[in-house]
DNA sequence: ACAAAAGTGTTGTACATACACCCATGG
DNA sequence: CCATGGGTGTATGTACAACACTTTTGT
């Protein structure tokens, strides 16, 4: 048992957003100090002495990106002795989900640069952040198979194909439209509205759907079991 | 971003063992220093500056309990500002599985007291350790539904009913023997030997089974999906 | 008219569930 | 011979997988 300990505690967040145009994306900031100056990295930073870990993540996200988080869950803690070249830092990581309107921050913020990157087209990242994103992505993949995911990532009303494309983007494989719809609708947390999608191109416009929040959160607690 | 940070980093371990006599049990140590002097607590302690988190857990387990760990996985990180009354400590917790022979440590060790406690009969614990054990127990519950668990908790050869009782103890509900056997055997990671169980009471002796390690670890990687 | 996307139903197969009687041993 | 625990099979329902054509809109 060491008498003196010299380890810092940080939090980092992998924030996922989704739009059908941009696909599944991750929020990154550009570092303006060494080490890894000018490299892209996850938003995050040291935990204050008096704040909880969740408070620290929320604070860092507000300070560095301004996004509005709809869901936040602890992911994993990374503590390899040399993951930060300056001194030892243990990072407790979280992953979060945000709605599409968060994508508009791109233009707003510029203190240090902030941007969305498609998950399939990430830049080189600082520290072990590439690894952290991989862990987060796998977690999201498994999560969406036993709990509903969508309310936190889509607009209030959306065509059914949005949800389907979201699942395809996260799972990174094609899905049979008919089977998928049967499975999802059976849970009863999706309500069909009579409104129709606004069109932005050719194609038959689809009905808009909405989450029934009571049933949704009930299922999120109880868990659902399904294969896509 | 605070300039000076005064947070310590610790690791704690929830070690599960199982025998049909004692049921699902957790390894605890009796604290001999304040705070919570003489209270039971999870094995653990501060992380050394040069060791990884896993090394720290292994070291603490060896120092404090002497058990031989067969499986170790990170569980969750607890960081509420006041979880330790002295100063702030963020604890990165792990859960582990050990084979039944570890139960014999009871007599051996006495530096500070070490003992197994049945999961349904835990004493009052120091800090937030009761909560940590609950999280670990739920994690083990879900884990055993999508990955094989048993090799790490049972002896090399065991009657099939041992595995069945293990599942009942962890899931805390009855299981249909015939359906359970069908499901487990279909995965092919269990081999039936011709040896028979040594009897310690009445009843027909059962055949002994053994894990096929290659198939077992393959399934542990790939994941299995089944309902009990 | 054509291209693009939405909508919809049936069939086979595999798996989960429910359920009860006989067998081998120790006392 | 009785008590204890081990061993086994069938029938039913549900859920997943595979699969193609029609409808509505924009251009």
Short mmCIF file of C-alpha atoms (C1' of nucleotides) in Angstrom, two decimals:
data_model
loop_
_atom_site.label_atom_id
_atom_site.label_comp_id
_atom_site.label_asym_id
_atom_site.label_seq_id
_atom_site.Cartn_x
_atom_site.Cartn_y
_atom_site.Cartn_z
CA UNK A 1 0.00 0.00 0.00
CA UNK A 2 1.72 3.16 -1.19
CA UNK A 3 1.96 5.96 1.36
CA UNK A 4 1.73 8.75 -1.18
CA UNK A 5 -0.31 8.49 -4.28
CA UNK A 6 0.10 10.73 -7.29
CA UNK A 7 -2.77 9.94 -9.61
CA UNK A 8 -5.29 12.33 -11.14
CA UNK A 9 -8.93 11.48 -11.81
CA UNK A 10 -10.58 12.60 -15.03
CA UNK A 11 -13.82 11.96 -16.87
CA UNK A 12 -14.27 11.68 -20.62
CA UNK A 13 -17.45 11.36 -22.64
CA UNK A 14 -18.28 9.60 -25.89
CA UNK A 15 -21.34 11.47 -27.16
CA UNK A 16 -23.26 9.81 -29.97
CA UNK A 17 -25.61 11.60 -32.31
CA UNK A 18 -27.50 10.32 -35.31
CA UNK A 19 -29.06 11.82 -38.41
CA UNK A 20 -29.86 9.96 -41.58
CA UNK A 21 -27.71 12.38 -43.54
CA UNK A 22 -24.62 12.17 -41.35
CA UNK A 23 -25.07 8.70 -39.90
CA UNK A 24 -23.87 7.71 -36.47
CA UNK A 25 -21.48 10.38 -35.27
CA UNK A 26 -19.28 11.19 -32.31
CA UNK A 27 -18.66 14.59 -30.80
CA UNK A 28 -14.99 15.60 -30.62
CA UNK A 29 -13.05 18.67 -29.58
CA UNK A 30 -9.75 19.95 -30.87
CA UNK A 31 -7.14 20.28 -28.14
CA UNK A 32 -5.40 23.62 -27.86
CA UNK A 33 -2.77 22.62 -25.30
CA UNK A 34 -0.03 20.05 -25.18
CA UNK A 35 0.21 17.12 -25.14
CA UNK A 36 -1.51 16.25 -28.40
CA UNK A 37 -1.99 19.92 -29.20
CA UNK A 38 -4.26 20.32 -32.25
CA UNK A 39 -5.30 16.68 -32.11
CA UNK A 40 -8.95 15.72 -31.82
CA UNK A 41 -10.03 14.22 -28.52
CA UNK A 42 -13.07 13.31 -26.46
CA UNK A 43 -14.55 16.07 -24.35
CA UNK A 44 -13.55 15.66 -20.73
CA UNK A 45 -11.24 16.82 -17.99
CA UNK A 46 -10.26 16.56 -14.35
CA UNK A 47 -12.90 15.97 -11.71
CA UNK A 48 -13.38 18.74 -9.15
CA UNK A 49 -12.93 17.86 -5.49
CA UNK A 50 -16.54 18.52 -4.58
CA UNK A 51 -18.49 17.33 -7.60
CA UNK A 52 -19.73 13.85 -8.39
CA UNK A 53 -18.44 12.05 -11.46
CA UNK A 54 -21.69 12.64 -13.34
CA UNK A 55 -21.59 16.33 -12.46
CA UNK A 56 -18.05 16.52 -13.76
CA UNK A 57 -19.03 15.01 -17.11
CA UNK A 58 -22.02 17.29 -17.48
CA UNK A 59 -19.90 20.31 -16.61
CA UNK A 60 -17.18 19.42 -19.09
CA UNK A 61 -19.73 18.81 -21.82
CA UNK A 62 -21.37 22.16 -21.22
CA UNK A 63 -18.05 23.99 -21.06
CA UNK A 64 -16.50 22.37 -24.07
CA UNK A 65 -19.36 21.64 -26.43
CA UNK A 66 -22.63 23.11 -25.22
CA UNK A 67 -24.63 20.04 -26.26
CA UNK A 68 -27.78 18.95 -24.51
CA UNK A 69 -27.42 15.38 -23.30
CA UNK A 70 -30.50 13.11 -23.34
CA UNK A 71 -28.92 10.06 -21.85
CA UNK A 72 -25.69 9.45 -19.99
CA UNK A 73 -24.28 6.22 -18.63
CA UNK A 74 -20.96 5.18 -17.22
CA UNK A 75 -18.91 3.17 -19.69
CA UNK A 76 -15.59 1.97 -18.31
CA UNK A 77 -12.54 3.23 -16.45
CA UNK A 78 -9.17 3.39 -18.11
CA UNK A 79 -6.09 3.49 -15.94
CA UNK A 80 -3.00 2.19 -17.73
CA UNK A 81 -0.04 3.87 -16.00
CA UNK A 82 1.24 5.62 -19.12
CA UNK A 83 -1.93 6.54 -20.95
CA UNK A 84 -1.17 10.21 -20.33
CA UNK A 85 2.45 11.19 -21.05
CA UNK A 86 2.53 13.94 -18.41
CA UNK A 87 1.45 12.13 -15.28
CA UNK A 88 -0.81 9.33 -14.34
CA UNK A 89 -4.49 9.94 -15.03
CA UNK A 90 -7.28 7.48 -14.45
CA UNK A 91 -10.21 8.32 -16.68
CA UNK A 92 -13.74 7.31 -15.86
CA UNK A 93 -15.56 7.37 -19.16
CA UNK A 94 -19.23 7.86 -19.97
CA UNK A 95 -21.23 7.57 -23.11
CA UNK A 96 -24.12 9.77 -24.01
CA UNK A 97 -26.87 10.12 -26.59
CA UNK A 98 -28.20 13.37 -28.04
CA UNK A 99 -30.96 14.36 -30.45
CA UNK A 100 -30.30 15.59 -33.98
CA UNK A 101 -30.70 19.26 -33.15
CA UNK A 102 -27.39 19.04 -31.31
CA UNK A 103 -25.76 18.79 -34.71
CA UNK A 104 -26.27 22.50 -35.19
CA UNK A 105 -23.63 23.34 -32.60
CA UNK A 106 -21.05 23.02 -35.33
CA UNK A 107 -21.44 26.63 -36.36
CA UNK A 108 -22.04 28.02 -32.87
CA UNK A 109 -19.04 27.01 -30.86
CA UNK A 110 -15.54 27.98 -31.70
CA UNK A 111 -13.72 28.57 -28.41
CA UNK A 112 -11.75 25.45 -29.04
CA UNK A 113 -12.97 23.66 -32.13
CA UNK A 114 -15.84 21.22 -31.74
CA UNK A 115 -17.21 18.94 -34.43
CA UNK A 116 -19.16 15.81 -35.23
CA UNK A 117 -17.33 12.96 -36.93
CA UNK A 118 -18.98 10.00 -38.55
CA UNK A 119 -18.08 6.86 -36.66
CA UNK A 120 -16.63 5.32 -39.80
CA UNK A 121 -14.42 8.27 -40.53
CA UNK A 122 -12.70 9.28 -37.30
CA UNK A 123 -9.47 11.28 -37.28
CA UNK A 124 -6.41 10.22 -35.31
CA UNK A 125 -7.24 10.85 -31.68
CA UNK A 126 -5.29 11.91 -28.62
CA UNK A 127 -4.41 9.47 -25.81
CA UNK A 128 -6.30 6.16 -25.87
CA UNK A 129 -9.47 7.83 -27.09
CA UNK A 130 -9.83 5.67 -30.19
CA UNK A 131 -9.98 2.64 -27.95
CA UNK A 132 -12.52 4.33 -25.70
CA UNK A 133 -14.79 5.05 -28.66
CA UNK A 134 -14.58 1.42 -29.71
CA UNK A 135 -15.67 0.27 -26.29
CA UNK A 136 -18.53 2.78 -26.35
CA UNK A 137 -19.64 1.68 -29.77
CA UNK A 138 -19.77 -1.96 -28.75
CA UNK A 139 -21.68 -1.03 -25.65
CA UNK A 140 -24.25 0.88 -27.67
CA UNK A 141 -24.53 -2.07 -30.04
CA UNK A 142 -25.37 -4.49 -27.26
CA UNK A 143 -27.54 -2.03 -25.42
CA UNK A 144 -29.84 -1.51 -28.35
CA UNK A 145 -30.56 -5.24 -28.45
CA UNK A 146 -31.94 -5.45 -24.95
CA UNK A 147 -33.29 -1.97 -24.35
CA UNK A 148 -35.09 0.47 -26.60
CA UNK A 149 -32.78 3.11 -28.00
CA UNK A 150 -34.16 5.79 -30.21
CA UNK A 151 -36.05 8.22 -28.07
CA UNK A 152 -32.76 9.71 -27.02
CA UNK A 153 -31.37 9.84 -30.54
CA UNK A 154 -34.27 10.82 -32.80
CA UNK A 155 -36.58 13.82 -33.03
CA UNK A 156 -39.96 13.72 -31.39
CA UNK A 157 -41.67 12.54 -34.57
CA UNK A 158 -39.89 10.63 -37.26
CA UNK A 159 -40.64 8.27 -40.13
CA UNK A 160 -40.21 4.63 -39.26
CA UNK A 161 -37.35 4.32 -41.69
CA UNK A 162 -35.31 6.65 -39.49
CA UNK A 163 -35.34 4.13 -36.67
CA UNK A 164 -34.49 1.38 -39.07
CA UNK A 165 -31.56 3.30 -40.52
CA UNK A 166 -30.37 4.10 -37.00
CA UNK A 167 -30.28 0.42 -36.15
CA UNK A 168 -28.45 -0.37 -39.35
CA UNK A 169 -25.90 2.36 -38.67
CA UNK A 170 -25.18 1.20 -35.13
CA UNK A 171 -25.23 -2.51 -35.87
CA UNK A 172 -23.40 -1.90 -39.11
CA UNK A 173 -25.37 -4.43 -41.09
CA UNK A 174 -28.54 -4.58 -43.20
CA UNK A 175 -31.90 -5.29 -41.57
CA UNK A 176 -35.06 -6.73 -43.07
CA UNK A 177 -37.60 -3.93 -43.02
CA UNK A 178 -40.70 -6.11 -42.54
CA UNK A 179 -39.33 -8.26 -39.76
CA UNK A 180 -37.88 -5.25 -37.99
CA UNK A 181 -41.17 -3.41 -38.01
CA UNK A 182 -43.07 -6.40 -36.66
CA UNK A 183 -40.64 -6.80 -33.79
CA UNK A 184 -40.52 -3.16 -32.83
CA UNK A 185 -44.25 -2.57 -33.03
CA UNK A 186 -44.98 -5.58 -30.84
CA UNK A 187 -43.37 -3.88 -27.86
CA UNK A 188 -45.92 -1.13 -28.03
CA UNK A 189 -43.65 1.79 -27.24
CA UNK A 190 -44.08 3.30 -30.70
CA UNK A 191 -47.23 5.14 -31.71
CA UNK A 192 -48.15 5.81 -35.30
CA UNK A 193 -49.44 9.33 -35.97
CA UNK A 194 -51.53 10.35 -38.96
CA UNK A 195 -49.04 12.97 -40.04
CA UNK A 196 -46.88 12.32 -43.05
CA UNK A 197 -43.22 12.90 -43.54
CA UNK A 198 -42.13 16.12 -45.25
CA UNK A 199 -40.42 15.13 -48.44
CA UNK A 200 -37.00 16.19 -49.51
CA UNK A 201 -36.79 14.05 -52.59
CA UNK A 202 -38.61 11.37 -54.53
CA UNK A 203 -40.35 8.48 -52.87
CA UNK A 204 -43.55 7.78 -51.08
CA UNK A 205 -43.84 9.79 -47.88
CA UNK A 206 -44.13 7.69 -44.72
CA UNK A 207 -46.24 8.18 -41.63
CA UNK A 208 -44.56 9.77 -38.64
CA UNK A 209 -44.12 7.83 -35.41
CA UNK A 210 -43.69 8.95 -31.83
CA UNK A 211 -42.45 7.23 -28.68
CA UNK A 212 -44.95 6.49 -25.94
CA UNK A 213 -42.76 7.65 -23.10
CA UNK A 214 -44.46 5.71 -20.31
CA UNK A 215 -44.12 2.38 -22.11
CA UNK A 216 -40.70 3.33 -23.37
CA UNK A 217 -39.19 3.96 -19.96
CA UNK A 218 -40.94 0.95 -18.53
CA UNK A 219 -39.28 -1.24 -21.13
CA UNK A 220 -36.00 0.52 -20.60
CA UNK A 221 -36.16 -0.56 -16.98
CA UNK A 222 -37.47 -4.05 -17.48
CA UNK A 223 -35.35 -4.75 -20.48
CA UNK A 224 -36.58 -6.26 -23.68
CA UNK A 225 -35.10 -9.21 -25.44
CA UNK A 226 -35.00 -9.35 -29.17
CA UNK A 227 -32.81 -10.14 -32.08
CA UNK A 228 -32.79 -7.83 -35.03
CA UNK B 1 -11.06 22.94 -14.24
CA UNK B 2 -9.63 22.76 -10.74
CA UNK B 3 -5.93 23.58 -10.48
CA UNK B 4 -5.27 21.23 -7.60
CA UNK B 5 -7.04 17.98 -7.21
CA UNK B 6 -7.17 16.00 -4.01
CA UNK B 7 -8.75 12.66 -4.88
CA UNK B 8 -7.38 9.20 -4.19
CA UNK B 9 -7.86 6.22 -6.48
CA UNK B 10 -8.67 2.82 -5.03
CA UNK B 11 -9.75 -0.57 -6.30
CA UNK B 12 -12.17 -2.95 -4.61
CA UNK B 13 -13.13 -6.47 -5.56
CA UNK B 14 -16.32 -8.46 -5.22
CA UNK B 15 -15.14 -12.07 -5.28
CA UNK B 16 -17.83 -14.69 -5.79
CA UNK B 17 -17.45 -18.34 -4.88
CA UNK B 18 -19.94 -21.15 -5.05
CA UNK B 19 -20.38 -24.52 -3.39
CA UNK B 20 -23.61 -26.43 -3.13
CA UNK B 21 -23.27 -26.49 0.63
CA UNK B 22 -22.64 -22.80 1.15
CA UNK B 23 -24.39 -21.39 -1.88
CA UNK B 24 -23.29 -18.25 -3.68
CA UNK B 25 -20.86 -16.44 -1.40
CA UNK B 26 -18.81 -13.28 -1.30
CA UNK B 27 -15.33 -12.88 0.14
CA UNK B 28 -15.04 -10.19 2.82
CA UNK B 29 -12.31 -8.93 5.14
CA UNK B 30 -12.62 -7.44 8.56
CA UNK B 31 -11.14 -3.96 8.77
CA UNK B 32 -8.63 -3.35 11.55
CA UNK B 33 -8.29 0.39 11.11
CA UNK B 34 -10.66 3.31 11.26
CA UNK B 35 -12.97 4.31 9.76
CA UNK B 36 -15.34 1.39 10.06
CA UNK B 37 -12.88 -0.43 12.30
CA UNK B 38 -14.06 -4.02 12.87
CA UNK B 39 -16.64 -3.76 10.14
CA UNK B 40 -16.63 -6.20 7.23
CA UNK B 41 -15.64 -4.77 3.85
CA UNK B 42 -14.63 -5.72 0.34
CA UNK B 43 -10.94 -6.47 -0.19
CA UNK B 44 -9.25 -3.52 -1.87
CA UNK B 45 -7.05 -0.50 -1.37
CA UNK B 46 -5.21 2.38 -2.98
CA UNK B 47 -3.65 1.96 -6.40
CA UNK B 48 0.12 2.26 -6.58
CA UNK B 49 1.60 4.91 -8.87
CA UNK B 50 3.23 2.41 -11.20
CA UNK B 51 0.78 -0.47 -11.34
CA UNK B 52 -2.22 -0.94 -13.60
CA UNK B 53 -5.69 -1.16 -12.08
CA UNK B 54 -5.84 -4.93 -12.64
CA UNK B 55 -2.43 -5.36 -11.01
CA UNK B 56 -3.63 -3.37 -8.04
CA UNK B 57 -6.69 -5.61 -7.58
CA UNK B 58 -4.63 -8.77 -7.89
CA UNK B 59 -2.11 -7.45 -5.40
CA UNK B 60 -4.73 -6.47 -2.86
CA UNK B 61 -6.44 -9.82 -3.20
CA UNK B 62 -3.21 -11.68 -2.65
CA UNK B 63 -2.21 -9.51 0.29
CA UNK B 64 -5.54 -9.54 2.02
CA UNK B 65 -7.09 -12.87 1.21
CA UNK B 66 -4.66 -15.16 -0.61
CA UNK B 67 -7.37 -16.46 -2.96
CA UNK B 68 -6.64 -17.63 -6.45
CA UNK B 69 -8.75 -15.72 -8.93
CA UNK B 70 -10.03 -17.51 -12.05
CA UNK B 71 -11.79 -14.60 -13.66
CA UNK B 72 -11.68 -10.89 -13.10
CA UNK B 73 -13.61 -8.15 -14.84
CA UNK B 74 -14.12 -4.47 -14.22
CA UNK B 75 -17.50 -3.72 -12.72
CA UNK B 76 -18.16 -0.03 -12.17
CA UNK B 77 -16.55 3.06 -10.68
CA UNK B 78 -17.95 4.72 -7.59
CA UNK B 79 -17.06 8.31 -6.93
CA UNK B 80 -19.65 10.06 -4.76
CA UNK B 81 -17.79 12.89 -3.01
CA UNK B 82 -18.51 11.65 0.50
CA UNK B 83 -18.36 7.90 0.15
CA UNK B 84 -15.25 7.84 2.34
CA UNK B 85 -15.49 10.02 5.47
CA UNK B 86 -11.75 10.80 5.56
CA UNK B 87 -11.10 12.20 2.13
CA UNK B 88 -12.36 11.71 -1.34
CA UNK B 89 -11.73 8.28 -2.83
CA UNK B 90 -12.86 7.12 -6.23
CA UNK B 91 -13.08 3.35 -6.27
CA UNK B 92 -12.81 1.34 -9.44
CA UNK B 93 -14.45 -1.96 -8.63
CA UNK B 94 -13.96 -5.40 -10.11
CA UNK B 95 -15.77 -8.65 -9.71
CA UNK B 96 -14.10 -12.02 -9.68
CA UNK B 97 -14.94 -15.71 -9.70
CA UNK B 98 -13.05 -18.44 -7.86
CA UNK B 99 -13.28 -22.21 -7.61
CA UNK B 100 -14.55 -24.01 -4.53
CA UNK B 101 -11.11 -24.87 -3.15
CA UNK B 102 -10.75 -21.17 -2.30
CA UNK B 103 -13.25 -21.76 0.44
CA UNK B 104 -10.57 -23.45 2.49
CA UNK B 105 -8.76 -20.17 3.07
CA UNK B 106 -11.07 -19.60 6.01
CA UNK B 107 -8.82 -21.44 8.40
CA UNK B 108 -5.53 -20.33 6.84
CA UNK B 109 -5.60 -16.60 6.92
CA UNK B 110 -5.86 -14.57 10.05
CA UNK B 111 -3.74 -11.46 9.56
CA UNK B 112 -6.90 -9.45 9.42
CA UNK B 113 -9.97 -11.66 9.43
CA UNK B 114 -11.19 -13.03 6.10
CA UNK B 115 -14.37 -14.99 5.53
CA UNK B 116 -16.98 -16.08 3.03
CA UNK B 117 -20.52 -14.85 3.50
CA UNK B 118 -23.54 -16.24 1.75
CA UNK B 119 -25.01 -13.62 -0.55
CA UNK B 120 -28.33 -13.84 1.22
CA UNK B 121 -26.83 -13.32 4.64
CA UNK B 122 -24.38 -10.44 4.43
CA UNK B 123 -23.32 -8.44 7.49
CA UNK B 124 -23.44 -4.64 7.63
CA UNK B 125 -20.63 -3.46 5.42
CA UNK B 126 -18.26 -0.49 5.47
CA UNK B 127 -18.63 2.43 3.06
CA UNK B 128 -20.94 1.83 0.08
CA UNK B 129 -19.85 -1.78 -0.20
CA UNK B 130 -23.35 -3.22 0.12
CA UNK B 131 -24.36 -1.24 -2.95
CA UNK B 132 -21.26 -2.42 -4.81
CA UNK B 133 -22.11 -6.05 -4.10
CA UNK B 134 -25.62 -5.49 -5.42
CA UNK B 135 -24.27 -4.11 -8.65
CA UNK B 136 -21.90 -7.06 -8.92
CA UNK B 137 -24.63 -9.54 -8.29
CA UNK B 138 -26.83 -8.08 -10.99
CA UNK B 139 -23.92 -8.08 -13.37
CA UNK B 140 -23.22 -11.74 -12.72
CA UNK B 141 -26.91 -12.49 -13.21
CA UNK B 142 -26.99 -10.92 -16.65
CA UNK B 143 -23.60 -12.23 -17.61
CA UNK B 144 -24.59 -15.82 -17.06
CA UNK B 145 -27.45 -15.43 -19.53
CA UNK B 146 -25.28 -14.48 -22.45
CA UNK B 147 -21.98 -16.14 -21.67
CA UNK B 148 -21.10 -19.46 -20.10
CA UNK B 149 -20.28 -19.17 -16.43
CA UNK B 150 -19.30 -22.21 -14.49
CA UNK B 151 -15.81 -23.16 -15.49
CA UNK B 152 -14.53 -20.41 -13.25
CA UNK B 153 -16.79 -21.33 -10.34
CA UNK B 154 -16.92 -25.13 -10.28
CA UNK B 155 -14.33 -27.87 -9.83
CA UNK B 156 -12.82 -29.55 -12.86
CA UNK B 157 -15.39 -32.36 -12.78
CA UNK B 158 -18.80 -31.98 -11.29
CA UNK B 159 -22.25 -33.54 -11.45
CA UNK B 160 -24.64 -31.72 -13.73
CA UNK B 161 -26.83 -30.77 -10.80
CA UNK B 162 -24.00 -28.60 -9.48
CA UNK B 163 -24.27 -26.33 -12.52
CA UNK B 164 -28.02 -26.29 -12.20
CA UNK B 165 -27.88 -25.33 -8.53
CA UNK B 166 -25.33 -22.65 -9.33
CA UNK B 167 -27.71 -21.09 -11.83
CA UNK B 168 -30.56 -21.27 -9.37
CA UNK B 169 -28.45 -19.62 -6.68
CA UNK B 170 -27.33 -16.76 -8.91
CA UNK B 171 -30.67 -16.20 -10.60
CA UNK B 172 -32.47 -16.77 -7.33
CA UNK B 173 -35.32 -18.75 -8.83
CA UNK B 174 -36.16 -22.35 -9.66
CA UNK B 175 -35.18 -23.88 -13.01
CA UNK B 176 -36.67 -26.82 -14.86
CA UNK B 177 -34.02 -29.54 -14.85
CA UNK B 178 -34.87 -31.10 -18.21
CA UNK B 179 -35.12 -27.89 -20.19
CA UNK B 180 -31.97 -26.53 -18.59
CA UNK B 181 -29.98 -29.60 -19.54
CA UNK B 182 -31.20 -29.52 -23.14
CA UNK B 183 -30.20 -25.89 -23.49
CA UNK B 184 -26.79 -26.22 -21.92
CA UNK B 185 -25.81 -29.40 -23.74
CA UNK B 186 -26.72 -27.94 -27.10
CA UNK B 187 -23.87 -25.44 -26.84
CA UNK B 188 -21.39 -28.28 -26.75
CA UNK B 189 -19.02 -26.84 -24.16
CA UNK B 190 -19.85 -29.55 -21.62
CA UNK B 191 -18.50 -33.08 -21.93
CA UNK B 192 -19.97 -36.00 -20.08
CA UNK B 193 -17.42 -38.33 -18.51
CA UNK B 194 -18.06 -41.93 -17.51
CA UNK B 195 -17.10 -41.29 -13.92
CA UNK B 196 -19.77 -41.13 -11.29
CA UNK B 197 -20.25 -38.71 -8.47
CA UNK B 198 -18.95 -39.69 -5.02
CA UNK B 199 -21.92 -39.86 -2.77
CA UNK B 200 -22.28 -38.10 0.52
CA UNK B 201 -25.85 -39.12 1.20
CA UNK B 202 -28.74 -40.97 -0.35
CA UNK B 203 -29.74 -40.61 -3.96
CA UNK B 204 -28.68 -41.91 -7.31
CA UNK B 205 -25.15 -40.83 -8.18
CA UNK B 206 -24.86 -38.68 -11.28
CA UNK B 207 -22.27 -38.70 -14.03
CA UNK B 208 -19.49 -36.15 -13.81
CA UNK B 209 -19.15 -33.46 -16.44
CA UNK B 210 -16.18 -31.40 -17.57
CA UNK B 211 -15.85 -28.19 -19.58
CA UNK B 212 -14.35 -28.41 -23.02
CA UNK B 213 -12.11 -25.40 -22.66
CA UNK B 214 -11.66 -24.63 -26.34
CA UNK B 215 -15.39 -24.48 -27.00
CA UNK B 216 -16.00 -22.79 -23.68
CA UNK B 217 -13.71 -19.85 -24.32
CA UNK B 218 -14.87 -19.59 -27.90
CA UNK B 219 -18.44 -19.17 -26.67
CA UNK B 220 -17.30 -16.79 -23.99
CA UNK B 221 -15.91 -14.57 -26.73
CA UNK B 222 -18.72 -14.93 -29.24
CA UNK B 223 -21.43 -14.80 -26.66
CA UNK B 224 -24.34 -17.15 -26.45
CA UNK B 225 -27.95 -16.22 -26.24
CA UNK B 226 -30.35 -18.21 -24.19
CA UNK B 227 -33.11 -17.95 -21.69
CA UNK B 228 -33.09 -20.17 -18.67
"C1'" DA C 1 -42.71 6.95 -67.73
"C1'" DC C 2 -39.41 6.16 -64.41
"C1'" DA C 3 -36.96 6.29 -60.02
"C1'" DA C 4 -37.22 6.30 -55.13
"C1'" DA C 5 -38.86 5.02 -50.87
"C1'" DA C 6 -42.93 3.08 -48.03
"C1'" DG C 7 -45.99 -0.44 -46.99
"C1'" DT C 8 -47.47 -5.12 -46.31
"C1'" DG C 9 -48.24 -11.20 -45.32
"C1'" DT C 10 -47.11 -16.12 -45.44
"C1'" DT C 11 -44.48 -20.10 -44.47
"C1'" DG C 12 -40.94 -23.00 -42.45
"C1'" DT C 13 -38.04 -23.80 -38.66
"C1'" DA C 14 -36.08 -23.57 -34.26
"C1'" DC C 15 -36.49 -22.81 -29.68
"C1'" DA C 16 -38.84 -22.17 -25.07
"C1'" DT C 17 -42.17 -23.99 -22.09
"C1'" DA C 18 -44.87 -27.17 -19.61
"C1'" DC C 19 -45.10 -31.31 -17.64
"C1'" DA C 20 -44.49 -36.84 -14.88
"C1'" DC C 21 -42.55 -41.08 -14.37
"C1'" DC C 22 -38.75 -44.43 -13.64
"C1'" DC C 23 -33.92 -45.50 -11.83
"C1'" DA C 24 -29.93 -46.09 -8.66
"C1'" DT C 25 -28.25 -45.63 -4.38
"C1'" DG C 26 -27.93 -45.16 1.07
"C1'" DG C 27 -30.07 -45.85 5.22
"C1'" DC D 1 -38.86 -50.62 1.65
"C1'" DC D 2 -38.43 -45.87 1.87
"C1'" DA D 3 -36.28 -41.49 1.01
"C1'" DT D 4 -33.30 -38.92 -1.83
"C1'" DG D 5 -31.72 -37.16 -5.86
"C1'" DG D 6 -30.61 -38.40 -11.02
"C1'" DG D 7 -32.15 -39.21 -15.52
"C1'" DT D 8 -35.14 -38.72 -19.51
"C1'" DG D 9 -39.17 -37.27 -23.94
"C1'" DT D 10 -43.19 -35.20 -26.01
"C1'" DA D 11 -46.50 -31.85 -27.38
"C1'" DT D 12 -47.59 -27.03 -27.94
"C1'" DG D 13 -46.96 -22.23 -28.74
"C1'" DT D 14 -44.11 -18.43 -29.98
"C1'" DA D 15 -40.71 -16.02 -32.36
"C1'" DC D 16 -37.28 -15.45 -35.86
"C1'" DA D 17 -35.83 -15.82 -40.80
"C1'" DA D 18 -36.61 -15.72 -45.54
"C1'" DC D 19 -38.75 -13.68 -49.11
"C1'" DA D 20 -41.48 -10.03 -53.56
"C1'" DC D 21 -44.84 -7.18 -55.08
"C1'" DT D 22 -47.74 -3.01 -54.84
"C1'" DT D 23 -48.41 2.01 -53.64
"C1'" DT D 24 -47.32 6.83 -53.45
"C1'" DT D 25 -44.78 10.51 -54.47
"C1'" DG D 26 -41.12 13.62 -57.23
"C1'" DT D 27 -38.85 14.43 -61.47
#
